[in-house]
Short mmCIF file of C-alpha atoms and ligand atoms in Angstrom, two decimals:
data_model
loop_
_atom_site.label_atom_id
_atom_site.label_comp_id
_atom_site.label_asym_id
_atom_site.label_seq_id
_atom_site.Cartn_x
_atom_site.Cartn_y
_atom_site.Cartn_z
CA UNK S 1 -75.87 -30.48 55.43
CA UNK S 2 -74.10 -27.40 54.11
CA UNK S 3 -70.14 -27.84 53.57
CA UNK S 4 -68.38 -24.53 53.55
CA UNK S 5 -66.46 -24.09 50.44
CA UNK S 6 -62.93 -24.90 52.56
CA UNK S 7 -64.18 -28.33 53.88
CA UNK S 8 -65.72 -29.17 50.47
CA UNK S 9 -62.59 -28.61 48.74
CA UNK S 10 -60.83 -29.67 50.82
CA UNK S 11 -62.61 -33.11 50.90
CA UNK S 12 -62.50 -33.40 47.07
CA UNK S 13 -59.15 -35.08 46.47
CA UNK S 14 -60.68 -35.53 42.87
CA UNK S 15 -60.75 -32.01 42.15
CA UNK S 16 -56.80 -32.45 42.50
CA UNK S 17 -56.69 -34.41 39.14
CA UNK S 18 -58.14 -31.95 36.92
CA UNK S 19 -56.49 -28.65 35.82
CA UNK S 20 -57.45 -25.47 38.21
CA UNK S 21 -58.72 -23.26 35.41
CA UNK S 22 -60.74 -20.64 37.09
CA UNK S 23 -61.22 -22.86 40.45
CA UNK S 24 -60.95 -20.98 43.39
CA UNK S 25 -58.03 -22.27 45.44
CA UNK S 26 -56.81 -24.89 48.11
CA UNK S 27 -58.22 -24.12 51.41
CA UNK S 28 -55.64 -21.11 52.90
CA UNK S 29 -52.88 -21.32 55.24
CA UNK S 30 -52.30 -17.59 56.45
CA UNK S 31 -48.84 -16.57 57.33
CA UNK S 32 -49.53 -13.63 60.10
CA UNK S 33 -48.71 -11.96 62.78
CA UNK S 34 -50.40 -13.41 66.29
CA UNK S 35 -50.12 -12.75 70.06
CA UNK S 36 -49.37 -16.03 72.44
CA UNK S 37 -48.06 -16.99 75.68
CA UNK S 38 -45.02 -18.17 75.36
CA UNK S 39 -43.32 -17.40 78.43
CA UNK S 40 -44.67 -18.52 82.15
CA UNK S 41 -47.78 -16.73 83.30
CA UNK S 42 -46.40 -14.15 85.10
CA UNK S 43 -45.52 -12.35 82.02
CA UNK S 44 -46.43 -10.47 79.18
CA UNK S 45 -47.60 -12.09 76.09
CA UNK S 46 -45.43 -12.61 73.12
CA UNK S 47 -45.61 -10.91 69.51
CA UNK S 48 -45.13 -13.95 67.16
CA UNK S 49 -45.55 -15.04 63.51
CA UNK S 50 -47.37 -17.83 62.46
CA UNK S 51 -49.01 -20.21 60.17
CA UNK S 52 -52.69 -19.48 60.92
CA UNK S 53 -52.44 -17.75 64.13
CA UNK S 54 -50.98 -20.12 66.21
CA UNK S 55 -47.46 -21.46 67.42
CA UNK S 56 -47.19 -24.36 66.04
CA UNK S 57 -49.31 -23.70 62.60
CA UNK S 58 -52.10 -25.47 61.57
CA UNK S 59 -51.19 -28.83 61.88
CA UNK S 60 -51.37 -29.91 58.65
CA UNK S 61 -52.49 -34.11 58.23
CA UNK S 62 -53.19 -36.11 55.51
CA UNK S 63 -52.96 -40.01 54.79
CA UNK S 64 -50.05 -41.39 53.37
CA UNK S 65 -49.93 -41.10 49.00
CA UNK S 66 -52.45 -37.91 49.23
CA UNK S 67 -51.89 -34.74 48.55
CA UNK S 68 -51.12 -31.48 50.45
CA UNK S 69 -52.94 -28.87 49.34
CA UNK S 70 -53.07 -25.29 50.73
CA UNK S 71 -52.75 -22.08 49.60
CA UNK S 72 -49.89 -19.37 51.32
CA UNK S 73 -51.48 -16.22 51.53
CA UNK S 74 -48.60 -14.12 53.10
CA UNK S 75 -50.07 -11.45 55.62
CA UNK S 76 -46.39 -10.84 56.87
CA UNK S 77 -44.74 -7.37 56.76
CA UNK S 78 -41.98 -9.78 55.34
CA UNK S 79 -41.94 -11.53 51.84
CA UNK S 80 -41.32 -15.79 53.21
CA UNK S 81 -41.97 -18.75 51.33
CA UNK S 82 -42.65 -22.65 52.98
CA UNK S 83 -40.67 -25.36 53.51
CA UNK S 84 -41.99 -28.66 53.65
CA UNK S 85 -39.69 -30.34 55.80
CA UNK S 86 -38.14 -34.39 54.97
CA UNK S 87 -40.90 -34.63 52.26
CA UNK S 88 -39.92 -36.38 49.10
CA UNK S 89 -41.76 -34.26 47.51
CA UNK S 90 -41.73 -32.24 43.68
CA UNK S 91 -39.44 -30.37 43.34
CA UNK S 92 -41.26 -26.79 42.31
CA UNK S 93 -43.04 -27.42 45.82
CA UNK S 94 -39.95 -27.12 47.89
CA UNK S 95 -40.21 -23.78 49.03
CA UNK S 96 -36.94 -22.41 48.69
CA UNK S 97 -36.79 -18.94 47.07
CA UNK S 98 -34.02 -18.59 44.19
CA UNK S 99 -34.15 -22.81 43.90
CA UNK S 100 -37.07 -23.68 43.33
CA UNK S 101 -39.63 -20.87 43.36
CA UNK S 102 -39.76 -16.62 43.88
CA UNK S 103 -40.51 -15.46 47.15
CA UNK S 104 -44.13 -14.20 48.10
CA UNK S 105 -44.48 -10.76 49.07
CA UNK S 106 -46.51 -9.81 51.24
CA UNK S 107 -49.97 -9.70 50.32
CA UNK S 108 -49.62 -12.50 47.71
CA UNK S 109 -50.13 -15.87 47.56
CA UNK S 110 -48.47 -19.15 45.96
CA UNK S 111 -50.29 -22.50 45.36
CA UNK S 112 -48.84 -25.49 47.23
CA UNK S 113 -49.91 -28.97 46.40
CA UNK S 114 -47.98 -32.13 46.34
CA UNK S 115 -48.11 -35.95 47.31
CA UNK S 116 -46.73 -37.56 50.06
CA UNK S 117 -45.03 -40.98 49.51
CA UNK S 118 -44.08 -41.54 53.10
CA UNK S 119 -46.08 -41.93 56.33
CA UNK S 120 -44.08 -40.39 59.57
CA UNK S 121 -43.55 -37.06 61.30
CA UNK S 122 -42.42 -33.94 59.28
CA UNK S 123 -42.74 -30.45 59.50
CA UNK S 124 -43.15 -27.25 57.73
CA UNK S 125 -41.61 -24.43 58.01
CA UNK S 126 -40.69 -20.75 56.31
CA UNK S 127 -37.72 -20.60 54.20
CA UNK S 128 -37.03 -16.92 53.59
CA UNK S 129 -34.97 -15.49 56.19
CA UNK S 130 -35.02 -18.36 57.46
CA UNK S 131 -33.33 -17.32 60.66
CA UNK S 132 -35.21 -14.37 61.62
CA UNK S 133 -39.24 -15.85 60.48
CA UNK S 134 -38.30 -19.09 62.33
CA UNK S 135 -37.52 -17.49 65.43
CA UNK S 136 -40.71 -15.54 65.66
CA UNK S 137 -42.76 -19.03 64.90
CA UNK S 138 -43.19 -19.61 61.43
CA UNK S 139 -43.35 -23.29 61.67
CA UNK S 140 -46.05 -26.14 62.07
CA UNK S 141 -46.14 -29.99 62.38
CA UNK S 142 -47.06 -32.29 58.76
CA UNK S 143 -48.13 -35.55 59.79
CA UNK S 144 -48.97 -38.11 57.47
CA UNK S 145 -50.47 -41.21 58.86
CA UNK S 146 -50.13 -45.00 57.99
CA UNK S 147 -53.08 -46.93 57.03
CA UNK S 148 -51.89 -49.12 59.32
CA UNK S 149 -52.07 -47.48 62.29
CA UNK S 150 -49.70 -48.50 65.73
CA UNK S 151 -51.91 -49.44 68.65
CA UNK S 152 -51.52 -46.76 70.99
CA UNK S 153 -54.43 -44.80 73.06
CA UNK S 154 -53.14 -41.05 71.66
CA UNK S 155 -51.17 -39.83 69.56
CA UNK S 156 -49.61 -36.87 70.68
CA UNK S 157 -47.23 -33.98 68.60
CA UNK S 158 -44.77 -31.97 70.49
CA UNK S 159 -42.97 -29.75 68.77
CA UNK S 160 -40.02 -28.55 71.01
CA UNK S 161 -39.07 -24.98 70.83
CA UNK S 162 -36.63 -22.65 71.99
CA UNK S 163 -36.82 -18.51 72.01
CA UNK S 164 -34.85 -15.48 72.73
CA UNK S 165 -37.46 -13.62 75.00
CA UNK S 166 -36.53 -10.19 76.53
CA UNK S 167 -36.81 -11.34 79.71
CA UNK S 168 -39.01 -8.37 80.76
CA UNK S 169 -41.33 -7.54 77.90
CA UNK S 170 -40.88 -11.09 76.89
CA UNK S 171 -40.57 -9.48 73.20
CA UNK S 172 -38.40 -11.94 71.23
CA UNK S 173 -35.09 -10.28 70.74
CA UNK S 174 -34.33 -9.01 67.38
CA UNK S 175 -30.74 -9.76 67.01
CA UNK S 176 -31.17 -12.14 65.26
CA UNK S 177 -27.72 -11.58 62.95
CA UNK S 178 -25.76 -10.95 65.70
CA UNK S 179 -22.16 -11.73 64.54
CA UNK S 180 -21.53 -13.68 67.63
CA UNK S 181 -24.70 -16.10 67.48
CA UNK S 182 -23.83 -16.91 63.60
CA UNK S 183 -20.23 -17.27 64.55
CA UNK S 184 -20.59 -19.96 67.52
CA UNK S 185 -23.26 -22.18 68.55
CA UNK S 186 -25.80 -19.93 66.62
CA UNK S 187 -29.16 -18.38 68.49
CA UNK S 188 -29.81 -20.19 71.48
CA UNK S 189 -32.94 -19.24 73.42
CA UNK S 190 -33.61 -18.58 77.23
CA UNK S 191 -37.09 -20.69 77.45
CA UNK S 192 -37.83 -23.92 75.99
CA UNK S 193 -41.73 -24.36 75.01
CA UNK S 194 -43.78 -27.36 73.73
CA UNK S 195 -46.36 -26.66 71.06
CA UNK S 196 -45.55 -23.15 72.12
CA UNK S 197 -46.46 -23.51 75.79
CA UNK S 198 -43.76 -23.18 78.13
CA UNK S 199 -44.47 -26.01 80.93
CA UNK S 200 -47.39 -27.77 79.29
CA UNK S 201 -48.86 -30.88 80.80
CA UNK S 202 -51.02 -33.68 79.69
CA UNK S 203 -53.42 -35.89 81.78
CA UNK S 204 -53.08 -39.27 80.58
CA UNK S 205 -53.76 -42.61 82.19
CA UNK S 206 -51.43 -45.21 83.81
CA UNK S 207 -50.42 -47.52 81.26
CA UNK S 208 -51.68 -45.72 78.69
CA UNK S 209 -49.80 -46.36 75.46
CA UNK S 210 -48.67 -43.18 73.93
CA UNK S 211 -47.01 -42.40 70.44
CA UNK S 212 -45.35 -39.12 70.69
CA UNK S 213 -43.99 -37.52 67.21
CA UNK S 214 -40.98 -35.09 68.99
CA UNK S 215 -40.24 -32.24 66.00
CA UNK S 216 -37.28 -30.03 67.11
CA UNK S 217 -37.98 -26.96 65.73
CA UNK S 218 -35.66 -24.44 66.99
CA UNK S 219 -32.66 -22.20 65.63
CA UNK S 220 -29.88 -23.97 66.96
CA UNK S 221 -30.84 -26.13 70.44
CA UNK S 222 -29.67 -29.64 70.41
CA UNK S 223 -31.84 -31.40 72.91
CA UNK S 224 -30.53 -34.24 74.97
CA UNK S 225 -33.89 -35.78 75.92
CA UNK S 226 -34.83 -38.83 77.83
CA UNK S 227 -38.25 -39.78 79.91
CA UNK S 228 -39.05 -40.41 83.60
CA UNK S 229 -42.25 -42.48 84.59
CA UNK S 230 -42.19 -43.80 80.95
CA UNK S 231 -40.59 -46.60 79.25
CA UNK S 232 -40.74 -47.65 75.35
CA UNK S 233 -39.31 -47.75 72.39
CA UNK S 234 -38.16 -45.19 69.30
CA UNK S 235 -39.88 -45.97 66.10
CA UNK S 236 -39.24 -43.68 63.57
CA UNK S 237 -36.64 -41.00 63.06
CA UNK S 238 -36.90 -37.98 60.85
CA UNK S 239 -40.31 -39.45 59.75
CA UNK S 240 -38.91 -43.05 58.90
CA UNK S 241 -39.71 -46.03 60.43
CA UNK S 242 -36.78 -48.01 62.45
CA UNK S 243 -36.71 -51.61 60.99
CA UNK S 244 -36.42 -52.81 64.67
CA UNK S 245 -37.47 -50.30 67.36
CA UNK S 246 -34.83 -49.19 69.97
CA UNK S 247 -36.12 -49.29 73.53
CA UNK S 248 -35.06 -46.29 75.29
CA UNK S 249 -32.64 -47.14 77.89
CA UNK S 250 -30.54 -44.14 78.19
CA UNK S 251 -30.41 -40.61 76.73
CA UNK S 252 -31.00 -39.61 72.90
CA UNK S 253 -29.88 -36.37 71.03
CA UNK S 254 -32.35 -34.10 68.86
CA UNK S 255 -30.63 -32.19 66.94
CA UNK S 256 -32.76 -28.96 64.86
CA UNK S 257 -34.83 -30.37 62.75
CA UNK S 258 -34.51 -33.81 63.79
CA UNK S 259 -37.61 -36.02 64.15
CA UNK S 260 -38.13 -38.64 66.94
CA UNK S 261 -41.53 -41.10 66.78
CA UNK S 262 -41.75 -42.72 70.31
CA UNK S 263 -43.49 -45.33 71.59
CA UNK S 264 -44.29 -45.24 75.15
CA UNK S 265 -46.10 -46.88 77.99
CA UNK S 266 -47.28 -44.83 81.43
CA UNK S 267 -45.19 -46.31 84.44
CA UNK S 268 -45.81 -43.98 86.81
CA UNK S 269 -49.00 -45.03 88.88
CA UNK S 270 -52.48 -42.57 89.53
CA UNK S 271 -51.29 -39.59 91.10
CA UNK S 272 -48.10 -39.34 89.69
CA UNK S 273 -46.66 -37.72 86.72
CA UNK S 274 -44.52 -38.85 84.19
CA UNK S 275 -42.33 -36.75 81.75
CA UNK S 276 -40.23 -35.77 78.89
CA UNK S 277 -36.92 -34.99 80.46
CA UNK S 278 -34.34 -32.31 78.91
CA UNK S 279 -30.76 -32.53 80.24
CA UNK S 280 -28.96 -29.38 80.74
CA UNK S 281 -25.48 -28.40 82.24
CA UNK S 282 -27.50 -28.42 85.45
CA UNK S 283 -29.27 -31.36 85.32
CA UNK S 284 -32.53 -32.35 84.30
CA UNK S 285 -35.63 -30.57 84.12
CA UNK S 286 -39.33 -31.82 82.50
CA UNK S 287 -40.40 -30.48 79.47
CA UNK S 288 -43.61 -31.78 79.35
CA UNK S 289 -45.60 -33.17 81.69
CA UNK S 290 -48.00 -36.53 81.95
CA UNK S 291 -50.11 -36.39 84.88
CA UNK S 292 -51.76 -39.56 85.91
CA UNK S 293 -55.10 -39.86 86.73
CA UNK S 294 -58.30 -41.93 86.51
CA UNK S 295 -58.88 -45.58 85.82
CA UNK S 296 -55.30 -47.86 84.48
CA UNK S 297 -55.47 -49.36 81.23
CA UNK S 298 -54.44 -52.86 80.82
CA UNK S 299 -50.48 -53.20 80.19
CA UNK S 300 -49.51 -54.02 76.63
CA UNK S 301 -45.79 -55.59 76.02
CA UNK S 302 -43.72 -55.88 73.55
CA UNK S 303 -43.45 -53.80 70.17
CA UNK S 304 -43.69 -54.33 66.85
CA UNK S 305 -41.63 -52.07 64.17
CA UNK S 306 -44.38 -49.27 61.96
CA UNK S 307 -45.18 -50.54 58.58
CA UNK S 308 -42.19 -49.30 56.36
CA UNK S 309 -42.41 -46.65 53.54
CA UNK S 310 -41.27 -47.14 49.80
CA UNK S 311 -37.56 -46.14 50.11
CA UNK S 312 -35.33 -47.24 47.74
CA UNK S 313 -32.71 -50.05 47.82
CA UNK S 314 -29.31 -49.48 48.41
CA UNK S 315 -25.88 -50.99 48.24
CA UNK S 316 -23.11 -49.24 48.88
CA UNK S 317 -20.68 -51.24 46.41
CA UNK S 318 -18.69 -49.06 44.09
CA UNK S 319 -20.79 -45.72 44.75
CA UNK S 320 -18.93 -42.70 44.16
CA UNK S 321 -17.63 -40.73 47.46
CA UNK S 322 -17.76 -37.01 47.61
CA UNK S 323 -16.27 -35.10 50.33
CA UNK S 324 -17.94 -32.29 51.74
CA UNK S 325 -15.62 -30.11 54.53
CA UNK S 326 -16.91 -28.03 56.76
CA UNK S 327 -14.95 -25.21 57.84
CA UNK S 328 -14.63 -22.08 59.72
CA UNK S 329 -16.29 -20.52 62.98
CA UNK S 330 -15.07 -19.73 66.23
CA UNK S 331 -11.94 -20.85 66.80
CA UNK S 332 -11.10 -22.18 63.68
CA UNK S 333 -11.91 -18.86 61.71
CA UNK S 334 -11.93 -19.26 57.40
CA UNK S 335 -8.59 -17.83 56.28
CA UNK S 336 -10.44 -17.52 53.20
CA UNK S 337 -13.40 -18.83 51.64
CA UNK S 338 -15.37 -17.90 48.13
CA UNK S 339 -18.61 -15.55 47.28
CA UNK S 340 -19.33 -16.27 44.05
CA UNK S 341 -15.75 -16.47 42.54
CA UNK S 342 -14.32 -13.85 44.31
CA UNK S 343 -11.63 -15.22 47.35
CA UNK S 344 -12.44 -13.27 50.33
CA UNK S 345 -10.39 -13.33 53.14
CA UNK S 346 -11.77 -14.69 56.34
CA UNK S 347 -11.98 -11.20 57.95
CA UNK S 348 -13.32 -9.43 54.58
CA UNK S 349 -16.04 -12.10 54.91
CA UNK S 350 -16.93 -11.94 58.70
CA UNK S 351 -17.43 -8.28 58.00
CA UNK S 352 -20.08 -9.29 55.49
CA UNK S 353 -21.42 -11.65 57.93
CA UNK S 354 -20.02 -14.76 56.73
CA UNK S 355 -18.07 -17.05 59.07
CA UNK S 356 -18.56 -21.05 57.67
CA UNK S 357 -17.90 -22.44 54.25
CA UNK S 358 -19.24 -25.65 52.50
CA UNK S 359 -15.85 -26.74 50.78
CA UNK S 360 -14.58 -23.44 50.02
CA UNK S 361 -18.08 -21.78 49.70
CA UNK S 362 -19.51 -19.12 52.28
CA UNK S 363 -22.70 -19.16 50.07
CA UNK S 364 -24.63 -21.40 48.12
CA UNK S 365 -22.07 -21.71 44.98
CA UNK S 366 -23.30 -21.45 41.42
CA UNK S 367 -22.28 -24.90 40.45
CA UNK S 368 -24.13 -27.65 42.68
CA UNK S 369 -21.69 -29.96 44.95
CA UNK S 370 -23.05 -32.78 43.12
CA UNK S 371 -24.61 -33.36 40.05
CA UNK S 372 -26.15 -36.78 40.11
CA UNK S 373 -28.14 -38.60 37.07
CA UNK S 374 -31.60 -39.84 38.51
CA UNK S 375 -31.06 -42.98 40.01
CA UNK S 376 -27.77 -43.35 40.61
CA UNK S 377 -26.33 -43.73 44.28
CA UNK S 378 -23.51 -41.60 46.27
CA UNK S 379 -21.55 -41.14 48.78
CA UNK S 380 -21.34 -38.04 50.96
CA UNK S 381 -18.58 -37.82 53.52
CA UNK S 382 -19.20 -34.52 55.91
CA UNK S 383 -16.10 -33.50 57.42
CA UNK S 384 -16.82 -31.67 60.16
CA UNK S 385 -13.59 -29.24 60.97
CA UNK S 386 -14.83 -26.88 62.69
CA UNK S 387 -15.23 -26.23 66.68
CA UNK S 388 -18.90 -26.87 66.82
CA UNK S 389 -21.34 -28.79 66.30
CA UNK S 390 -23.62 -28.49 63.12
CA UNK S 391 -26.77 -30.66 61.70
CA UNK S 392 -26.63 -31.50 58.12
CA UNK S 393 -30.02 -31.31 56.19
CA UNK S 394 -30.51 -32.49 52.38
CA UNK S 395 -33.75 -31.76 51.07
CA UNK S 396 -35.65 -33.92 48.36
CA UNK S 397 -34.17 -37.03 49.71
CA UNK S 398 -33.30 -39.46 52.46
CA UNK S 399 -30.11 -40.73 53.19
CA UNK S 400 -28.46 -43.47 55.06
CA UNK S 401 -25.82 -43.16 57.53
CA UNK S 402 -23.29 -45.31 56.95
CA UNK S 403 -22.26 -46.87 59.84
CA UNK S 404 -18.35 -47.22 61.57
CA UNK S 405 -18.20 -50.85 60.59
CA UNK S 406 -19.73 -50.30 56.71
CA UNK S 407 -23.40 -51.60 57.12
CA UNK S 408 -26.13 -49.01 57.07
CA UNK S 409 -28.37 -46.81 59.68
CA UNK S 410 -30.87 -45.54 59.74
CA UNK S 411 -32.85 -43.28 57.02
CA UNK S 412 -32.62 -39.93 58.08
CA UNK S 413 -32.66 -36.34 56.30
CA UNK S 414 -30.90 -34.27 58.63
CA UNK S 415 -27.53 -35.96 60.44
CA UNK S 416 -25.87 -34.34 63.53
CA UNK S 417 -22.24 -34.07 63.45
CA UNK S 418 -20.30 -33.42 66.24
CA UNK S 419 -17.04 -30.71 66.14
CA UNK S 420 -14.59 -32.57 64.41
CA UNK S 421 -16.63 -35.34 63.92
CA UNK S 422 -16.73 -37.21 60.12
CA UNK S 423 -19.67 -39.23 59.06
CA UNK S 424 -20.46 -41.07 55.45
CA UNK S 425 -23.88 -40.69 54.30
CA UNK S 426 -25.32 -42.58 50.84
CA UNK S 427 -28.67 -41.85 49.08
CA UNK S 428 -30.17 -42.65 45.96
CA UNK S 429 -30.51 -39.72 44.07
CA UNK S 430 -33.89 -40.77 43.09
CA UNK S 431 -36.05 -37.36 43.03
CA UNK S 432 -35.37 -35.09 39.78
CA UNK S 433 -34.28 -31.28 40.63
CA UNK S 434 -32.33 -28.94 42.10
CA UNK S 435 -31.75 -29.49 46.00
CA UNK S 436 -30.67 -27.62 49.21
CA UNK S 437 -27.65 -29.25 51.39
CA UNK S 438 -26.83 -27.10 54.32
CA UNK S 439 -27.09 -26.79 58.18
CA UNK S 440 -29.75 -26.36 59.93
CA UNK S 441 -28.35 -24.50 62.62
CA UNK S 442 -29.73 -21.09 60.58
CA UNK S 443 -27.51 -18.73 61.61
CA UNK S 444 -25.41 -21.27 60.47
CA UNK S 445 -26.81 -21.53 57.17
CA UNK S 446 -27.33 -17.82 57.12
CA UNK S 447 -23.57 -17.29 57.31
CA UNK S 448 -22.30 -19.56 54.65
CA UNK S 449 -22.89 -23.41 55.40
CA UNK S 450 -25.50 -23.57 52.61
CA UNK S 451 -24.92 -25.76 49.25
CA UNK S 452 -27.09 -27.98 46.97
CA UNK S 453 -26.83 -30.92 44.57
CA UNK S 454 -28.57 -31.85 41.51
CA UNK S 455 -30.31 -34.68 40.22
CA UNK S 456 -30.98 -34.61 36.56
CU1 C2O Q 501 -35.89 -27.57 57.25
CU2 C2O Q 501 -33.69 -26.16 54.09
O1 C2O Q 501 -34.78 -26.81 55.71
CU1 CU Q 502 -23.99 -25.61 61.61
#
C-alpha cells in the first residue's frame, strides 16, 4: 500500500527523536479563510476563518505522552499564531506572540511539536488578535485519549460557540473593539452553534452511554448548561479528571474556555429526543439534540472516576499568597491604571481602549506578577472588584481551587469569578518559562486584564 507522505509522517513518531535537518515538515494545519453555515438554513452562508477549512479545525488527537506535531502555514490576510489550550506543554510551543514566539505572517509557517503529559479535553486556538481571529473561528478541539479508555458507546466533542452575525447577510460583525463590548460583558453573540452548526442533532440510541467533551469556545458567553432526557455524571473539568465524579443533578456553569467531560446515559425512550439544555433569561432552549431511535442498549449503572494524570502533589502549608486585584469596567471605571510606567488616568486610557487592570496594569507589565523558582508552590488570590464577571486563565500550568473551608478542588486552568467575587488558587510552579495570566473574556484581555508569571 502507498502512504502519502502526510500519513507516513505522520505515523512515524520515531522520526520525532531525531533532529529535522532537511526533513520536510509535520503534516500542515492551514489557517484560512472558509465559507460555512453557521446560521439556520434560511440564510446566507458565513465568511469564517479556520484551522483547515472548517469550524471547529481539524480536530487534532493523539494518545496521552505523544507528541503534537503540525505545521501552521498561515493563509490569513492576518499575521496569528496558536494556542494550545490547558496543555502543560514547552514553553517555546505556547503560541503567544512577544512571550514565547514572533508572530507568523501571512504566508509563513512555524513548526509546532510538543508532548502531551495529560489525557482529557483541550483545545487550540489563535493567539494574535485574539479577539478579532477567534470570533471569525480560529479554533479547534485537542483531544488526547487515555489508554484506558471509559466504557461508553461514543464519544462525542461539542464545542459550543457563540457569534455576532449580521442578522441579514449573516456576515459576522466587525466591531469587534467596540468600546462598549470591551468595557462590559465583552462580545456576546446573537446565535449559539455546536461544532459550528447552529441546531445540530445526533441520533443515538436509548441507553446509550455517551461521553461528551463540552469546549466553550466563545468570546465572552458563560453558558449555564444542564441536560433533559439524560442523566450522568461530570468527569473531568478543563481536561482533568474529577477524583470522584459529580452526578449532574442541577445546573453547571461554562465559563470561556472552560472544559466539561460528561458522562451520560440516554433516558429518553425510542422516539424521543434528549438534549443539552442552555438556560437563558427566557428559559431554556436545546443546544444540541439526541434523537432516539433503533434498538435500546442494555442499561449500565454506576460510574467509576477516569484514570488520573501525573499532576503534582500539593499542600498548601506555608505557601506564599499573592494577591492579584482586578479592577475597572463599567461601573467601577479605573481612576488610573499603568502602560508601561506611565500612570494614565482612567479616561486617558479608555480613549486608548483600555478599561481593566491586573493590579495596577492595563497591559501585560514588564515585570511578571510572579516570579516563581521551579518547583515551588503559591498562592494566588483573584480579587475580583469589578462589576462583572471575568474567567481567569494561567497557561503552562494547572491550579487548584482552594476551597471556602481550606481543602482543595478541583484542577482546573481557567477559574470563573463572579463580580466581586474572591477565590484562592495554588499551583506548583512546576513547568520552566515565561507564562500568560489573564481573562479569557478577550475583549477583556484585549483591554488590559492580561499579566504573566515566571517560573525559572
Ligand atoms: Cu486560551 Cu491565553 O488562552
Ligand atoms: Cu474578564
Amino acid at each position: 500500500m502507498f502512504l502519502n507522505r502526510r500519513q507516513f509522517l505522520g505515523a512515524s513518531a520515531a522520526l520525532s527523536a531525531f533532529p529535522k535537518v532537511g526533513l520536510a515538515a509535520y503534516p500542515q494545519l492551514v489557517a484560512r479563510e472558509a465559507v460555512q453555515q453557521i446560521a439556520p438554513s434560511e440564510f446566507p452562508e458565513t465568511p469564517v476563518w479556520s484551522f483547515g477549512g472548517t469550524v471547529p479545525g481539524t480536530e487534532i488527537r493523539v494518545p496521552q505522552g505523544g507528541r503534537v506535531q503540525r505545521q501552521l502555514s498561515n493563509a490569513l490576510p492576518q499575521a496569528t499564531s496558536v494556542h494550545w489550550h490547558g496543555i502543560r506543554i514547552d514553553n517555546a510551543m505556547d503560541g503567544v506572540p512577544g512571550l514565547t514566539q514572533d508572530v507568523i505572517e501571512p504566508g509563513s509557517t512555524f513548526d509546532y511539536d510538543f508532548a502531551v503529559p495529560d489525557a482529557g479535553t483541550y483545545w487550540y486556538h489563535s493567539h494574535n488578535r485574539t479577539i478579532e481571529q477567534v470570533a471569525r473561528g480560529l479554533y479547534g478541539p485537542l483531544i488526547i485519549e487515555e489508554s484506558d479508555k471509559p466504557d461508553v458507546d461514543r464519544d462525542l466533542t461539542l464545542m459550543l460557540d457563540d457569534w455576532r452575525l449580521d442578522a441579514e447577510t449573516a456576515q459576522i460583525t466587525n466591531d469587534f473593539d467596540n468600546g462598549h463590548d470591551l468595557s462590559h460583558a465583552g462580545r456576546l453573540g446573537n446565535i449559539v452553534t455546536v461544532n459550528g452548526q447552529f441546531d445540530p442533532s445526533y441520533e443515538v440510541r436509548a441507553s446509550e452511554r455517551l461521553r461528551l467533551r463540552l469546549i466553550n469556545a466563545s468570546n465572552a458567553r458563560i453558558f449555564d448548561l444542564g441536560i433533559d432526557g439524560l442523566t450522568g455524571w461530570i468527569v473531568a473539568l478543563d481536561g482533568m479528571p474529577l477524583e470522584t465524579p459529580l452526578e449532574i443533578t442541577d445546573r453547571f456553569p461554562l465559563g470561556p474556555a472552560q472544559r466539561a467531560d460528561m458522562i451520560v446515559d440516554v433516558r429518553a425512550s425510542a422516539s424521543e429526543a434528549a438534549s443539552l439544555v442552555s438556560f437563558e433569561r427566557d428559559g431554556g432552549f436545546g443546544l444540541v439534540r439526541f434523537d432516539v431511535s433503533g434498538p435500546g442498549r442494555a442499561v449500565r449503572t454506576g460510574i467509576a472516576a477516569l484514570p488520573p494524570n501525573p499532576l503534582p502533589e500539593i499542600s498548601v502549608e506555608d505557601t506564599p499568597l499573592h494577591r492579584m486585584s482586578m479592577q475597572g469596567g463599567a461601573m467601577r471605571w479605573l481612576s488610573s491604571a499603568k502602560l508601561g510606567e506611565t500612570e494614565l488616568s482612567g479616561q486617558e486610557l479608555a480613549q486608548l481602549g483600555r478599561f481593566w487592570a491586573l493590579n495596577g496594569y492595563a497591559e501585560r507589565p514588564k515585570d511578571p506578577f510572579l516570579d516563581a523558582r521551579l518547583g515551588e508552590t503559591h498562592r494566588i488570590e483573584f480579587a475580583n472588584e469589578t462589576a462583572f464577571p471575568h474567567a481567569m486563565h494561567m497557561h503552562g500550568h494547572h491550579f487548584r481551587i482552594v476551597l471556602s473551608d481550606g481543602s482543595l478542588g478541583p484542577w482546573r486552568d481557567t477559574v470563573l469569578l463572579g463580580r466581586g467575587q474572591s477565590r484562592q488558587v495554588v499551583l506548583v510552579a512546576d513547568n520552566p518559562g515565561s507564562w500568560l495570566l489573564h481573562c479569557h473574556m478577550l475583549g477583556h484581555a484585549a483591554s488590559g486584564m492580561m499579566s504573566w508569571f515566571r517560573v525559572t
